[in-house]
CSV table of C-alpha atoms in Angstrom, one decimal:
chain,number,residue,atom,x,y,z
A,9,MET,CA,-21.6,13.8,30.3
A,10,SER,CA,-23.7,10.9,29.3
A,11,THR,CA,-22.8,8.3,26.8
A,12,ALA,CA,-25.3,8.3,23.9
A,13,THR,CA,-27.2,5.1,23.2
A,14,SER,CA,-27.1,5.8,19.4
A,15,THR,CA,-24.1,7.3,17.7
A,16,PRO,CA,-23.3,8.0,14.1
A,17,PRO,CA,-21.6,5.1,12.2
A,18,PRO,CA,-17.8,4.9,12.2
A,19,ALA,CA,-16.2,6.9,9.3
A,20,THR,CA,-12.8,7.8,8.1
A,21,PRO,CA,-11.6,10.8,10.1
A,22,ALA,CA,-11.4,14.1,8.4
A,23,PRO,CA,-7.9,15.7,8.0
A,24,PRO,CA,-6.8,17.9,11.0
A,25,ALA,CA,-8.6,21.2,11.2
A,26,ARG,CA,-8.7,24.4,13.2
A,27,VAL,CA,-11.7,24.1,15.5
A,28,LEU,CA,-13.0,26.8,17.8
A,29,VAL,CA,-14.9,25.6,20.9
A,30,VAL,CA,-17.2,28.2,22.5
A,31,ASP,CA,-18.6,27.2,25.8
A,32,ASP,CA,-18.6,28.9,29.2
A,33,ASP,CA,-18.7,25.6,31.2
A,34,PRO,CA,-15.1,24.8,32.0
A,35,THR,CA,-15.8,21.1,32.3
A,36,VAL,CA,-17.6,20.8,29.0
A,37,ALA,CA,-14.9,22.9,27.3
A,38,GLU,CA,-12.1,20.8,28.7
A,39,VAL,CA,-13.6,17.5,27.7
A,40,VAL,CA,-14.6,18.7,24.2
A,41,THR,CA,-11.2,20.3,23.4
A,42,GLY,CA,-9.4,17.2,24.8
A,43,TYR,CA,-11.3,14.8,22.5
A,44,LEU,CA,-10.9,17.0,19.5
A,45,ARG,CA,-7.2,17.4,20.1
A,46,ARG,CA,-6.8,13.7,20.5
A,47,ALA,CA,-8.5,13.4,17.1
A,48,GLY,CA,-5.7,15.5,15.7
A,49,HIS,CA,-7.4,18.9,15.4
A,50,SER,CA,-6.0,22.2,16.5
A,51,VAL,CA,-8.4,23.6,19.0
A,52,HIS,CA,-9.0,27.1,20.5
A,53,HIS,CA,-11.4,27.8,23.3
A,54,ALA,CA,-13.5,30.9,24.0
A,55,ALA,CA,-15.7,31.2,27.1
A,56,ASP,CA,-18.1,34.0,26.0
A,57,GLY,CA,-19.5,35.6,22.9
A,58,PRO,CA,-17.1,38.5,22.5
A,59,ALA,CA,-14.1,36.2,23.0
A,60,ALA,CA,-15.5,33.8,20.4
A,61,LEU,CA,-15.8,36.6,17.8
A,62,ASP,CA,-12.3,37.8,18.5
A,63,SER,CA,-10.8,34.3,18.3
A,64,ALA,CA,-12.7,33.6,15.0
A,65,ALA,CA,-11.3,36.8,13.5
A,66,ARG,CA,-7.7,35.9,14.6
A,67,HIS,CA,-7.6,32.2,13.9
A,68,GLU,CA,-10.2,31.7,11.1
A,69,PRO,CA,-11.4,28.3,12.2
A,70,ASP,CA,-12.5,25.6,9.8
A,71,LEU,CA,-15.4,24.8,12.1
A,72,VAL,CA,-17.0,26.2,15.3
A,73,VAL,CA,-18.6,24.2,18.1
A,74,LEU,CA,-20.9,26.8,19.6
A,75,ASP,CA,-22.9,26.7,22.8
A,76,LEU,CA,-26.1,28.8,22.6
A,77,MET,CA,-26.2,29.9,26.2
A,78,LEU,CA,-23.2,32.3,26.5
A,79,PRO,CA,-22.4,35.4,28.6
A,80,GLY,CA,-21.8,38.7,26.8
A,81,ILE,CA,-23.2,37.8,23.5
A,82,ASP,CA,-25.5,34.8,23.2
A,83,GLY,CA,-24.7,31.9,20.8
A,84,LEU,CA,-27.4,32.9,18.3
A,85,GLU,CA,-26.0,36.3,17.8
A,86,VAL,CA,-22.4,34.9,17.6
A,87,CYS,CA,-23.7,32.5,14.9
A,88,ARG,CA,-25.3,35.4,13.0
A,89,ARG,CA,-22.1,37.4,13.1
A,90,LEU,CA,-19.9,34.5,12.1
A,91,ARG,CA,-22.0,33.6,9.1
A,92,ALA,CA,-22.1,37.3,8.0
A,93,GLU,CA,-18.3,37.2,7.8
A,94,ARG,CA,-17.8,33.9,6.0
A,95,PRO,CA,-19.5,30.5,5.6
A,96,VAL,CA,-17.7,28.7,8.4
A,97,PRO,CA,-19.5,25.5,9.4
A,98,VAL,CA,-21.1,25.7,12.9
A,99,ILE,CA,-22.3,22.9,15.2
A,100,MET,CA,-24.5,24.1,18.0
A,101,LEU,CA,-24.6,22.7,21.5
A,102,THR,CA,-28.1,23.0,23.0
A,103,ALA,CA,-30.0,21.9,26.0
A,104,ARG,CA,-32.3,19.0,25.3
A,105,GLY,CA,-35.5,20.9,25.7
A,106,ASP,CA,-34.6,24.0,23.8
A,107,GLU,CA,-36.3,23.2,20.5
A,108,ASP,CA,-37.0,26.8,19.6
A,109,ASP,CA,-33.3,27.7,20.1
A,110,ARG,CA,-32.2,24.8,17.9
A,111,ILE,CA,-34.6,25.8,15.1
A,112,ALA,CA,-33.5,29.5,15.4
A,113,GLY,CA,-29.8,28.3,15.1
A,114,LEU,CA,-30.6,26.3,12.0
A,115,GLU,CA,-32.5,29.2,10.6
A,116,LEU,CA,-29.3,31.3,11.0
A,117,GLY,CA,-27.3,28.7,9.0
A,118,ALA,CA,-25.9,26.3,11.6
A,119,ASP,CA,-24.9,23.0,10.0
A,120,ASP,CA,-25.7,20.6,12.8
A,121,TYR,CA,-26.4,20.5,16.5
A,122,VAL,CA,-25.8,18.2,19.5
A,123,THR,CA,-28.0,18.2,22.5
A,124,LYS,CA,-26.6,18.2,26.1
A,125,PRO,CA,-25.8,15.9,27.7
A,126,PHE,CA,-23.9,14.3,24.8
A,127,SER,CA,-21.2,11.8,24.1
A,128,PRO,CA,-17.9,13.5,23.3
A,129,ARG,CA,-17.2,10.7,20.8
A,130,GLU,CA,-20.5,11.5,19.0
A,131,LEU,CA,-19.5,15.2,18.8
A,132,VAL,CA,-16.1,14.3,17.3
A,133,LEU,CA,-17.8,12.1,14.7
A,134,ARG,CA,-20.2,14.9,13.8
A,135,VAL,CA,-17.4,17.4,13.6
A,136,GLU,CA,-15.5,15.1,11.2
A,137,SER,CA,-18.6,14.5,9.1
A,138,VAL,CA,-19.2,18.3,8.7
A,139,LEU,CA,-15.5,18.9,7.9
A,140,ARG,CA,-15.5,16.2,5.3
A,141,ARG,CA,-18.5,17.7,3.5
A,142,SER,CA,-17.2,21.2,3.7
A,143,ARG,CA,-13.8,20.2,2.3
A,144,SER,CA,-15.1,17.8,-0.4
A,145,ALA,CA,-15.3,18.9,-4.0
A,146,ALA,CA,-19.1,18.2,-3.8
A,147,PRO,CA,-21.8,15.7,-3.2
A,148,ARG,CA,-21.4,12.9,-5.8
A,149,THR,CA,-23.0,13.8,-9.1
A,150,ALA,CA,-23.2,11.9,-12.4
A,151,GLY,CA,-20.0,12.7,-14.2
A,152,GLY,CA,-19.0,15.3,-11.6
A,153,GLY,CA,-20.1,18.2,-13.9
A,154,GLN,CA,-22.4,21.1,-13.3
A,155,LEU,CA,-26.1,20.6,-12.3
A,156,THR,CA,-28.8,22.8,-13.9
A,157,GLY,CA,-32.5,23.2,-13.5
A,158,ALA,CA,-35.2,25.9,-12.9
A,159,GLY,CA,-32.8,28.7,-13.8
A,160,ILE,CA,-30.2,27.4,-11.3
A,161,ARG,CA,-26.6,26.4,-12.2
A,162,LEU,CA,-24.6,24.6,-9.5
A,163,ASP,CA,-20.9,23.7,-9.8
A,164,PRO,CA,-20.1,20.9,-7.3
A,165,ARG,CA,-16.3,21.4,-7.9
A,166,THR,CA,-16.3,25.1,-6.8
A,167,ARG,CA,-19.3,24.8,-4.6
A,168,ARG,CA,-20.9,27.8,-6.3
A,169,ALA,CA,-24.6,28.1,-7.1
A,170,VAL,CA,-26.1,30.8,-9.4
A,171,ARG,CA,-29.8,31.4,-10.2
A,172,ASN,CA,-30.7,33.6,-13.1
A,173,GLY,CA,-27.2,35.2,-13.1
A,174,GLN,CA,-27.2,35.9,-9.4
A,175,GLU,CA,-24.9,34.0,-7.0
A,176,LEU,CA,-26.8,32.2,-4.2
A,177,MET,CA,-25.3,32.5,-0.7
A,178,LEU,CA,-25.8,28.9,0.5
A,179,THR,CA,-24.6,27.2,3.6
A,180,LEU,CA,-22.9,23.9,3.5
A,181,ARG,CA,-26.1,21.9,4.0
A,182,GLU,CA,-28.2,24.1,1.8
A,183,PHE,CA,-25.7,23.5,-1.1
A,184,ASP,CA,-25.7,19.8,-0.5
A,185,LEU,CA,-29.5,19.7,-0.3
A,186,LEU,CA,-29.9,21.7,-3.5
A,187,ALA,CA,-27.4,19.4,-5.3
A,188,HIS,CA,-29.3,16.4,-4.2
A,189,PHE,CA,-32.6,17.8,-5.5
A,190,LEU,CA,-31.0,18.8,-8.8
A,191,THR,CA,-29.5,15.3,-9.2
A,192,HIS,CA,-32.9,13.7,-8.7
A,193,PRO,CA,-35.5,16.1,-10.3
A,194,GLY,CA,-39.1,15.0,-10.2
A,195,ARG,CA,-38.5,12.4,-7.5
A,196,ALA,CA,-40.3,12.4,-4.1
A,197,HIS,CA,-37.9,12.3,-1.2
A,198,GLY,CA,-38.9,11.4,2.4
A,199,ARG,CA,-37.3,13.5,5.2
A,200,GLU,CA,-35.6,10.3,6.6
A,201,GLU,CA,-34.1,9.7,3.1
A,202,LEU,CA,-32.8,13.3,2.9
A,203,MET,CA,-31.4,13.0,6.5
A,204,ARG,CA,-29.5,9.9,5.4
A,205,ASP,CA,-28.4,11.0,1.9
A,206,VAL,CA,-27.6,14.7,2.6
A,207,TRP,CA,-26.6,14.7,6.3
A,208,GLY,CA,-25.1,11.2,6.3
A,209,TRP,CA,-27.0,10.1,9.4
A,210,ASP,CA,-29.4,7.2,9.8
A,211,PHE,CA,-31.0,9.0,12.7
A,212,GLY,CA,-31.6,12.5,13.8
A,213,ASP,CA,-34.2,15.3,14.4
A,214,LEU,CA,-36.2,15.5,11.2
A,215,SER,CA,-37.0,19.2,11.9
A,216,THR,CA,-33.5,19.8,10.7
A,217,VAL,CA,-34.5,18.8,7.2
A,218,THR,CA,-37.7,20.9,7.4
A,219,VAL,CA,-35.8,24.0,8.5
A,220,HIS,CA,-33.2,23.6,5.7
A,221,VAL,CA,-35.9,23.1,3.1
A,222,ARG,CA,-37.6,26.3,4.3
A,223,ARG,CA,-34.3,28.2,4.2
A,224,LEU,CA,-33.5,26.9,0.7
A,225,ARG,CA,-37.0,27.9,-0.5
A,226,ALA,CA,-36.4,31.4,0.8
A,227,LYS,CA,-33.3,31.7,-1.5
A,228,ILE,CA,-34.5,30.1,-4.7
A,229,GLU,CA,-38.3,30.5,-4.9
A,230,GLU,CA,-40.0,33.6,-6.3
A,231,ASP,CA,-42.6,33.2,-3.5
A,232,PRO,CA,-41.4,30.9,-0.7
A,233,ALA,CA,-45.0,30.9,0.7
A,234,ALA,CA,-46.2,29.3,-2.6
A,235,PRO,CA,-43.2,27.2,-3.7
A,236,ARG,CA,-43.1,26.1,-7.3
A,237,LEU,CA,-39.6,24.4,-7.3
A,238,ILE,CA,-39.5,22.5,-4.0
A,239,ARG,CA,-42.9,21.1,-3.7
A,240,THR,CA,-44.3,19.4,-0.6
A,241,VAL,CA,-45.5,15.9,-1.2
A,242,TRP,CA,-48.0,15.3,1.6
A,243,GLY,CA,-47.3,12.2,3.6
A,244,VAL,CA,-43.9,11.7,1.9
A,245,GLY,CA,-41.7,14.7,1.9
A,246,TYR,CA,-40.5,16.9,-1.0
A,247,ARG,CA,-40.1,16.9,-4.7
A,248,PHE,CA,-37.9,19.2,-6.8
A,249,GLU,CA,-39.5,20.5,-10.1
A,250,ALA,CA,-36.6,21.3,-12.4
A,251,GLY,CA,-39.1,22.9,-14.9
A,252,GLY,CA,-41.0,24.7,-12.2
A,253,GLU,CA,-40.4,28.1,-13.9
A,254,GLU,CA,-40.3,29.4,-17.4
A,255,GLY,CA,-36.9,30.0,-19.1
A,256,THR,CA,-35.1,27.2,-17.2
A,257,PRO,CA,-32.1,25.5,-18.7
């Protein structure tokens, strides 16, 4: 494996967690599980899609590191089935040139991805970043109370979001992205800024932000093709219109 030239900044390690590593390459699996165990996590390994689903059902991992190229059932289908059961965070492992697969995985609700070849240390840092966010009470908000706007009520403490009386089924990153928008209504945000403030990275593939905005629009907009809440600001990024619909709080 290569050593990455740029890695996420050092951070306080997340508390130990149950991590499921799914990869059919024995060398990659051995290195990844070794690094994660040395970081204090309890790690299980699965070498194919069916084994991954069985292990997830038996051990209920706190996070899954998931290779997309798997025998039996491919990683995209494994991700789809995992997310249908419960909102477990998923970090995908993808080949460097497989942009379509990365986007497809993000569309299914994966929280992050790392491209092969990768630095095991970088992967551990990304795992711990996702774990911290999934276990935190919420993104920081003024006063720590509920956030409201455009018919949406979001409770950072319970990580629940409701729109017009219906609960929204949001992934970890979608929730954090919506919280960020609700905290800063009417303000234009660049994708680099969102990557830094929501994902916690000073670098990364900005298509990740684009895909998550598209997924969030599909869940909160009346017509995602003509969004009234999350507006595109050409040449800048996005702006959330808290009063974008009638009858909003």
